[in-house]
mmCIF file of C-alpha atoms in Angstrom:
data_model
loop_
_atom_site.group_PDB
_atom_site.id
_atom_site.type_symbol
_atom_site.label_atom_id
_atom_site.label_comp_id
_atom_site.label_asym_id
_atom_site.label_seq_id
_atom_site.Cartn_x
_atom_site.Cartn_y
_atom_site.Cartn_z
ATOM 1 C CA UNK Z 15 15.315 -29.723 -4.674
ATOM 2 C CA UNK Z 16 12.156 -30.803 -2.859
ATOM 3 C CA UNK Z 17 13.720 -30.059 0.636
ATOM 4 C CA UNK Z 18 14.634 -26.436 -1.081
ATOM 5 C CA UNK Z 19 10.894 -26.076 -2.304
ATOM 6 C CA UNK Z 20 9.551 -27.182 1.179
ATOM 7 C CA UNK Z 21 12.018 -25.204 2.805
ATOM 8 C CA UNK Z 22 10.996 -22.220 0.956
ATOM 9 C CA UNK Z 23 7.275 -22.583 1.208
ATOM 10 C CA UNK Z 24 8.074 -22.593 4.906
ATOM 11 C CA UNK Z 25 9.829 -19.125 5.077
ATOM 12 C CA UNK Z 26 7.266 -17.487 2.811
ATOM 13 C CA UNK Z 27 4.594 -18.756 4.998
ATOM 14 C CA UNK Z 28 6.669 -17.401 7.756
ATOM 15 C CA UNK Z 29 6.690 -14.088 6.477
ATOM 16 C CA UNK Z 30 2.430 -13.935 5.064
ATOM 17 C CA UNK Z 31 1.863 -14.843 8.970
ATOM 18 C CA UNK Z 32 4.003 -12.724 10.567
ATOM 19 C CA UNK Z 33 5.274 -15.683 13.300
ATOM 20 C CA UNK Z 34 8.934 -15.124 12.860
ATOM 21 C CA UNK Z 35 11.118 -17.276 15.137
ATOM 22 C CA UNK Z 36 14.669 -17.605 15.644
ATOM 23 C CA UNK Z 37 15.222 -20.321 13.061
ATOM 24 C CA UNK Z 38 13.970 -17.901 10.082
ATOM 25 C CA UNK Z 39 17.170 -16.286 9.424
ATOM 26 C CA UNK Z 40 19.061 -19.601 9.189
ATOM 27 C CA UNK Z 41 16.474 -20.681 7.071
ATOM 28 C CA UNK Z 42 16.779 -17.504 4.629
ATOM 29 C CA UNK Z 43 20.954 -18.361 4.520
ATOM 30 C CA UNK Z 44 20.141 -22.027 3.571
ATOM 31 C CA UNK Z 45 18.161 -20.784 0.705
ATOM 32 C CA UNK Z 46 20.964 -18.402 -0.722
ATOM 33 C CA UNK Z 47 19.016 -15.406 -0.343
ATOM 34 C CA UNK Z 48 21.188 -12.567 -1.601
ATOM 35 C CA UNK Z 49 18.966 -9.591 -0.649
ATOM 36 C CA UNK Z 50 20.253 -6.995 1.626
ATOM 37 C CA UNK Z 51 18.249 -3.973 1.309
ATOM 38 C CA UNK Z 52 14.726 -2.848 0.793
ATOM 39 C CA UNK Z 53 11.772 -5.709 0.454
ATOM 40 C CA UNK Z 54 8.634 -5.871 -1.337
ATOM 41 C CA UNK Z 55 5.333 -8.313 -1.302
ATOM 42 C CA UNK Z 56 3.806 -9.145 -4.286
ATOM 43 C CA UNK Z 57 1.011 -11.683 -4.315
ATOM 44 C CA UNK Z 58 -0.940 -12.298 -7.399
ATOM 45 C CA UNK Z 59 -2.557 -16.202 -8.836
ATOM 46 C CA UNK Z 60 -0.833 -18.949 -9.636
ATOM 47 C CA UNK Z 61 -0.484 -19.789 -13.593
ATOM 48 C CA UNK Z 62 -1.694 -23.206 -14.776
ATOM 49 C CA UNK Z 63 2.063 -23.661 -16.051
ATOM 50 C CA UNK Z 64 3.853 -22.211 -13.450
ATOM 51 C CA UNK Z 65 7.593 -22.106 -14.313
ATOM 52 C CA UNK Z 66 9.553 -20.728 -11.489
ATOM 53 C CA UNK Z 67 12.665 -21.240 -12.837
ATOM 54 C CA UNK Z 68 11.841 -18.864 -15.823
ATOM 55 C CA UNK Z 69 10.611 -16.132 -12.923
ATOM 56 C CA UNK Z 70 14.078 -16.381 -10.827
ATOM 57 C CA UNK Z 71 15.426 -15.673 -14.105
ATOM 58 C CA UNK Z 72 13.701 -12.424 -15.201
ATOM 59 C CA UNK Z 73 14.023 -11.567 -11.129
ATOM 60 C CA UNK Z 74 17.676 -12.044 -11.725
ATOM 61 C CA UNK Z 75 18.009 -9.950 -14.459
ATOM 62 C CA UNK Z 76 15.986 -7.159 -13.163
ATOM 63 C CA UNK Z 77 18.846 -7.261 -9.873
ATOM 64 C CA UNK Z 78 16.969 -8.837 -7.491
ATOM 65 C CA UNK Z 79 16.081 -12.106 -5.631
ATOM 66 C CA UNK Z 80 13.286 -13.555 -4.892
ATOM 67 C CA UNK Z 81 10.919 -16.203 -2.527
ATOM 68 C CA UNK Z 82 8.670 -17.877 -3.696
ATOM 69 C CA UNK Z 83 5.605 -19.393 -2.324
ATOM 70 C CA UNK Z 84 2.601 -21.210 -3.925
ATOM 71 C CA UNK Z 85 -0.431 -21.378 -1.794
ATOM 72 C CA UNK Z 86 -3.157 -23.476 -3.976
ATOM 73 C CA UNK Z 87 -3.983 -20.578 -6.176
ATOM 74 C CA UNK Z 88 -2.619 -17.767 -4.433
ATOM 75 C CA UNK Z 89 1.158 -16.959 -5.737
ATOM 76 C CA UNK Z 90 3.891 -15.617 -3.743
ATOM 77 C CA UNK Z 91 6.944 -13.399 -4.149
ATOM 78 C CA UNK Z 92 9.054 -11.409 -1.575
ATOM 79 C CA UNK Z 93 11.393 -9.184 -3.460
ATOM 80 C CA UNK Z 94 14.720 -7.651 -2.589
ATOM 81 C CA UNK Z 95 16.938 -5.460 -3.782
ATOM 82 C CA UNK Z 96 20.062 -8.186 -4.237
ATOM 83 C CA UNK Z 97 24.016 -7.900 -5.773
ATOM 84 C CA UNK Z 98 23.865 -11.133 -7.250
ATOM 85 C CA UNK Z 99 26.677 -12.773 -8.391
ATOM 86 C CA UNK Z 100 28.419 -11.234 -12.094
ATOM 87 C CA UNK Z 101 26.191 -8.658 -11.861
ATOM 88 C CA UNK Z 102 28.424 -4.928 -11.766
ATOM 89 C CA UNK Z 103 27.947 -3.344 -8.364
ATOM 90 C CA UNK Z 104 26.493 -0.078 -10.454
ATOM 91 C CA UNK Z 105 23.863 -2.063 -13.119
ATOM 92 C CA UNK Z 106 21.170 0.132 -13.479
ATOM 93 C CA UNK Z 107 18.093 -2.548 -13.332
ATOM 94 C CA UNK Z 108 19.574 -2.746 -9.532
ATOM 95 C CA UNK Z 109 18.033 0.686 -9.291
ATOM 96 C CA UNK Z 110 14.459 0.231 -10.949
ATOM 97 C CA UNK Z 111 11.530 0.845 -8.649
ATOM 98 C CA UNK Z 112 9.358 -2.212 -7.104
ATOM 99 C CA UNK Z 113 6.356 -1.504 -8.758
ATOM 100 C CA UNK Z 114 8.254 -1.352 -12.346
ATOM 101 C CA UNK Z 115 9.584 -4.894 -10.822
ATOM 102 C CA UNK Z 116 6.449 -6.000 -10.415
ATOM 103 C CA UNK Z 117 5.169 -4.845 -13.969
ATOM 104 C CA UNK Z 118 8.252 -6.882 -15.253
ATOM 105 C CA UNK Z 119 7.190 -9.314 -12.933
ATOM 106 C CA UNK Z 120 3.836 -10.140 -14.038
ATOM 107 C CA UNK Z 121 3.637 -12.021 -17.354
ATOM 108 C CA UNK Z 122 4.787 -14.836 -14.501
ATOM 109 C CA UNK Z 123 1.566 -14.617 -12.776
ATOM 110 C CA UNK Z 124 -1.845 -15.906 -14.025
ATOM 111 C CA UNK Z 125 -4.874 -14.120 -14.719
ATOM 112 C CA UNK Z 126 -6.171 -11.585 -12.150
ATOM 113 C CA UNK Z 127 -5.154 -9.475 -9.872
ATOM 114 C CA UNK Z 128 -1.627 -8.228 -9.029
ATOM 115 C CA UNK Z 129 -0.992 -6.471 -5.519
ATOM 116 C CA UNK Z 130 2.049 -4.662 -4.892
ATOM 117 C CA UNK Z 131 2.735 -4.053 -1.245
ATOM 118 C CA UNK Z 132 4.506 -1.160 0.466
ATOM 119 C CA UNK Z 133 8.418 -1.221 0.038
ATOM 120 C CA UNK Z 134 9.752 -1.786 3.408
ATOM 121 C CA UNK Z 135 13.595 -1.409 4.356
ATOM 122 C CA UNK Z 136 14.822 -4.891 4.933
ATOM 123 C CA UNK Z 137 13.980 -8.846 5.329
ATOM 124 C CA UNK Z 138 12.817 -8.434 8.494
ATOM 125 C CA UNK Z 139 10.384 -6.272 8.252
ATOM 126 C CA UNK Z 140 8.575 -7.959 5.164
ATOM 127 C CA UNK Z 141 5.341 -9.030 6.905
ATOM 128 C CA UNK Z 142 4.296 -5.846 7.103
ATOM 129 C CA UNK Z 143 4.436 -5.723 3.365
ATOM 130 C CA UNK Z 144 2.978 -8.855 2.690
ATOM 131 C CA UNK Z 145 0.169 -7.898 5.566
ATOM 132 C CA UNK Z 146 -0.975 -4.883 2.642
ATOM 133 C CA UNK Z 147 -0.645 -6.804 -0.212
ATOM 134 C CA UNK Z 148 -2.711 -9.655 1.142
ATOM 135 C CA UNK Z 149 -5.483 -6.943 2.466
ATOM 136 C CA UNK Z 150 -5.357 -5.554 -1.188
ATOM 137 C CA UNK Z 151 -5.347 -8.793 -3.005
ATOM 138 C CA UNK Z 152 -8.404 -9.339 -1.136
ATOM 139 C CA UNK Z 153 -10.501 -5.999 -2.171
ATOM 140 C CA UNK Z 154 -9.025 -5.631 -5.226
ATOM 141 C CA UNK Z 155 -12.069 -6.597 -6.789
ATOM 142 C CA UNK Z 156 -13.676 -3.986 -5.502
ATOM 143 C CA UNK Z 157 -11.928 -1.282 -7.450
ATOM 144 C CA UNK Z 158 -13.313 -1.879 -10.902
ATOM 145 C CA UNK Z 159 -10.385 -0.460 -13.043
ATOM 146 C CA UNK Z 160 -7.559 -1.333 -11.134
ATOM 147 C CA UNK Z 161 -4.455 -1.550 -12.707
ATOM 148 C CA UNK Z 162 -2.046 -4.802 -13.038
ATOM 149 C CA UNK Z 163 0.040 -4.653 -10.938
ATOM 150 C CA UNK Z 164 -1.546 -2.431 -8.336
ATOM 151 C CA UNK Z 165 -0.113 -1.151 -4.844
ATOM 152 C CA UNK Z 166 -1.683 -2.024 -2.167
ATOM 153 C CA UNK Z 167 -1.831 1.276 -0.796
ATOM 154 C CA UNK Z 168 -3.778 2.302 -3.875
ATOM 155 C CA UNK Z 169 -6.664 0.489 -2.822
ATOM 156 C CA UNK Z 170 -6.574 1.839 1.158
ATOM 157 C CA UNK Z 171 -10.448 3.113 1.214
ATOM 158 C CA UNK Z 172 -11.211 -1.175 -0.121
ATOM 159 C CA UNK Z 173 -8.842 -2.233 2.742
ATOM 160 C CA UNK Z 174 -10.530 0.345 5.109
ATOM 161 C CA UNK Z 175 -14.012 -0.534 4.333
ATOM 162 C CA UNK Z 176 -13.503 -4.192 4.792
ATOM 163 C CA UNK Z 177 -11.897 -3.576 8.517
ATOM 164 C CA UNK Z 178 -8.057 -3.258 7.338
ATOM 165 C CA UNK Z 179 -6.631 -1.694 10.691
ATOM 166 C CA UNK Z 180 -3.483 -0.892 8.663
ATOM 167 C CA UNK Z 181 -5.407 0.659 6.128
ATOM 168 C CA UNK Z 182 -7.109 2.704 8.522
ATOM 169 C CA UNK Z 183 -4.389 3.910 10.237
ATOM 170 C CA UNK Z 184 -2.145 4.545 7.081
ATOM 171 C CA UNK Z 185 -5.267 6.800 5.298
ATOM 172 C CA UNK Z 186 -5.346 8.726 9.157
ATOM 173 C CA UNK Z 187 -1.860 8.899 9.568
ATOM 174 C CA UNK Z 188 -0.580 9.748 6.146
ATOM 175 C CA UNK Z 189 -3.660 12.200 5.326
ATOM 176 C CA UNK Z 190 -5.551 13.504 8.239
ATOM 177 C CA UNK Z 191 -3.127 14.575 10.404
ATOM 178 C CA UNK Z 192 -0.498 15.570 8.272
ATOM 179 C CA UNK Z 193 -3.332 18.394 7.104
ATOM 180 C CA UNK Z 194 -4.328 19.042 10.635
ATOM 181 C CA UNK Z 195 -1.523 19.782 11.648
ATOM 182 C CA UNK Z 196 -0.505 22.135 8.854
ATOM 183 C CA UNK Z 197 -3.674 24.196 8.564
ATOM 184 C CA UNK Z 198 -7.221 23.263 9.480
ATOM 185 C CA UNK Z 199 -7.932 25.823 6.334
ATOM 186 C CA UNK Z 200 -6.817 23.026 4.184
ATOM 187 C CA UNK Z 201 -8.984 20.859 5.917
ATOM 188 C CA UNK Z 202 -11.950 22.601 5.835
ATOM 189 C CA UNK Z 203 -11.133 23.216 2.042
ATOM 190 C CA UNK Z 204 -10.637 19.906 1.506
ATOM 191 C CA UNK Z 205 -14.147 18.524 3.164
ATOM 192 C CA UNK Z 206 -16.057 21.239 0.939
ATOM 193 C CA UNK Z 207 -14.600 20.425 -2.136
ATOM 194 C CA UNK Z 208 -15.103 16.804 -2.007
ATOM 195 C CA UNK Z 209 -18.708 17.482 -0.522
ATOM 196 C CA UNK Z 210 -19.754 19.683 -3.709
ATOM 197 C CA UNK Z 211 -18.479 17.657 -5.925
ATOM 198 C CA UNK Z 212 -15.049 18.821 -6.579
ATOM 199 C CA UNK Z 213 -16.653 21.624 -8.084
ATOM 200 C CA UNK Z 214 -14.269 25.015 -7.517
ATOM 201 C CA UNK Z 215 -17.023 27.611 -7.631
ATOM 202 C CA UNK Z 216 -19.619 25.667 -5.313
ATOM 203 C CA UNK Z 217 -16.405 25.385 -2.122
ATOM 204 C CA UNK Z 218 -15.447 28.955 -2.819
ATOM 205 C CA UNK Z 219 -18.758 30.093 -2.479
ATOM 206 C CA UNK Z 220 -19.526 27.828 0.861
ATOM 207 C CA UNK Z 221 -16.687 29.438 1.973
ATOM 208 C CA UNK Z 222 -16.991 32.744 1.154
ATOM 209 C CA UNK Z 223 -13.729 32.815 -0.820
ATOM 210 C CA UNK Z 224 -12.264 33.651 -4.261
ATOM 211 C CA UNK Z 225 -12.088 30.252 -5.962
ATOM 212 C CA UNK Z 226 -8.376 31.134 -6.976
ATOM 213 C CA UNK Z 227 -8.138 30.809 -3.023
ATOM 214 C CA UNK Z 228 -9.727 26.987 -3.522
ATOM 215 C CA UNK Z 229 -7.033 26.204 -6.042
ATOM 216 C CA UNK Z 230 -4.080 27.419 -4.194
ATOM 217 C CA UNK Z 231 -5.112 25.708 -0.934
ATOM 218 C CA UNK Z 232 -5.597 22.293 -3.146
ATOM 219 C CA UNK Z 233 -2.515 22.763 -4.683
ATOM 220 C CA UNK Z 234 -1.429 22.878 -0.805
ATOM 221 C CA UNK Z 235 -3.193 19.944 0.312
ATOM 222 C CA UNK Z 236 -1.175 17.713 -2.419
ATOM 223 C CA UNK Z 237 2.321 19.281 -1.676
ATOM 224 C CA UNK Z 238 1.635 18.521 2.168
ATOM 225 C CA UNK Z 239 0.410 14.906 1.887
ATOM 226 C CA UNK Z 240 0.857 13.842 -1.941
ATOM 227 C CA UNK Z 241 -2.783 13.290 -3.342
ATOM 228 C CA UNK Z 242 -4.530 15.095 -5.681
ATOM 229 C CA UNK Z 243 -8.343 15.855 -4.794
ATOM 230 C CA UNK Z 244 -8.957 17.022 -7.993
ATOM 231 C CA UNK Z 245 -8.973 13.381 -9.674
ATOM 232 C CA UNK Z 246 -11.588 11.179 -8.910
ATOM 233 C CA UNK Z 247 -9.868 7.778 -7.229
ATOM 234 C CA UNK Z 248 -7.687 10.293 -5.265
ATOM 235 C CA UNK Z 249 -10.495 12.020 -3.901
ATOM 236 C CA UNK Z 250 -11.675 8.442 -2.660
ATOM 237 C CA UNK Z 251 -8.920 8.247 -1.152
ATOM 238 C CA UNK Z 252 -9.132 11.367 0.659
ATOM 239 C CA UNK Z 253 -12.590 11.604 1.621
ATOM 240 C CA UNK Z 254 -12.452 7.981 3.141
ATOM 241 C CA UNK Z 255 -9.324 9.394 5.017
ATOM 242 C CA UNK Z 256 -10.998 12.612 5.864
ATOM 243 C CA UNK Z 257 -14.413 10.036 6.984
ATOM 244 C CA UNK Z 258 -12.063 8.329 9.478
ATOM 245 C CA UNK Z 259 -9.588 11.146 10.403
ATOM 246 C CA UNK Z 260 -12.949 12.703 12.155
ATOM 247 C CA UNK Z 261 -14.329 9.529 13.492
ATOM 248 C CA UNK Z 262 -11.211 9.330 15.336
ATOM 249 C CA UNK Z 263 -11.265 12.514 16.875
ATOM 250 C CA UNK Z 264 -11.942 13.353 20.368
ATOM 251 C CA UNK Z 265 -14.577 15.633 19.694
ATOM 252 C CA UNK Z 266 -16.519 13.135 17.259
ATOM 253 C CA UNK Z 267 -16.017 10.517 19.972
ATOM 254 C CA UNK Z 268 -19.698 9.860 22.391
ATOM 255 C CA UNK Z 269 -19.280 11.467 25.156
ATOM 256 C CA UNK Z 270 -19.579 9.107 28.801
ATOM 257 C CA UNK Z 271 -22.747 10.411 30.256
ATOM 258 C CA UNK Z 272 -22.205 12.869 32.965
ATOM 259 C CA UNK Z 273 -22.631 11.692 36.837
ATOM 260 C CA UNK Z 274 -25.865 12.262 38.089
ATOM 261 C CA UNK Z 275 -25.715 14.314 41.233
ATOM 262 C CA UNK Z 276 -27.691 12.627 44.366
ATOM 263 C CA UNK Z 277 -30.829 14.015 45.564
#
């Protein structure tokens, strides 16, 4: 059992640190693990009773399997989608979403806060998931009503502002240019309405539109990328995507002096 524990806390740390080697997957089979699909990263504080027999339990019954890893008061899980044995190939809890998971999940957890990273498609891959949820468990402080669980992608514009990389490319990639490409209308639409305050009449009359016009190209803007401006931690979201989306472009970029030409 102790070998099994140290083995484990070996593999998690594995994954948080993203230094993979060929021994992992041998490691994984010598714990059991019967995952074999998608992967989550869910890092939250350790309880002052921590019963981890109790959480492979509920993790059983919700279809999946778990890892878990105790790092002083930092707690561990990497979740995956598992057919574990007597459970029928068809059971619907197989089929439950990771953040409901988590929320099942978290009476196992102490006090605090709850990160949920991104669902990623396989074992492999789970650093990059546990790379989010880390970031977020870090900022989550910052967001003063976050929810328990939360997703680490819910608090990008935290990550971003504290240096996140991923963050910052996730908010560019997954906002910006999605809209740029589509229509630099929406864009424009988008900066104004977030400028004035999310206030319809002040962007329509910026930019010398109806403000029917403004609805239907917000309406746009959340069937191209997924966010709503109109609610307030969504248009956080957006604006810190729309803040970095520009810094990023060319024509925002300093310009290299030009050559001075000899006398």
């Amino acid at each position: 059992g102790l070998w099994d524990a140290r083995l484990e806390a070996l593999v998690v740390d594995s994954i948080l640190t993203g230094e993979a080697d060929e021994e992992l997957p041998s490691r994984i089979a010598a714990l059991g693990w019967h995952g074999h699909g998608e992967v989550a990263v869910l890092v939250g504080t350790t309880p002052p009773l921590f019963d981890v027999d109790q959480l492979r339990r509920t993790a059983r019954k919700l279809g999946v399997d778990v890892l878990i890893g105790v790092q002083g008061s930092r707690l561990v899980l990497v979740i995956g989608r598992a057919q574990l044995p007597g459970r029928a190939a068809d059971d619907i809890t197989a089929e439950l979403p990771f953040p409901e998971i988590a929320r099942r999940l978290e009476p196992g957890f102490g006090t605090g806060y709850l990160v949920l990273g991104p669902t990623v498609p396989a074992l492999v891959d789970a650093s990059q998931s546990a790379r989010a949820a880390l970031a977020g468990f870090a900022v989550a402080r910052a967001w003063r009503n976050a929810p328990r669980p939360v997703e680490a992608d819910d608090l990008l514009p935290e990550r971003a502002l504290a240096g996140d990389p991923l963050a910052k490319l996730t908010l560019v990639d997954r906002i910006y240019r999605p809209l740029q490409a589509h229509s630099t209308d929406l864009v424009a639409t988008l900066w104004s309405y977030l400028d004035n305050g999310r206030s319809l009449e002040a962007t329509a009359r910026e930019l010398f539109v109806h403000p029917n016009t403004v609805r239907y190209r917000l309406k746009r803007v959340s069937e191209v990328i997924g966010w709503d401006a109109t609610g307030p931690r969504e248009a956080l979201i957006l604006q810190t995507a729309l803040v970095l989306g520009a810094i990023g472009t060319d024509s925002t970029r300093r310009r290299p002096p030009a050559a001075r030409r000899p006398r």
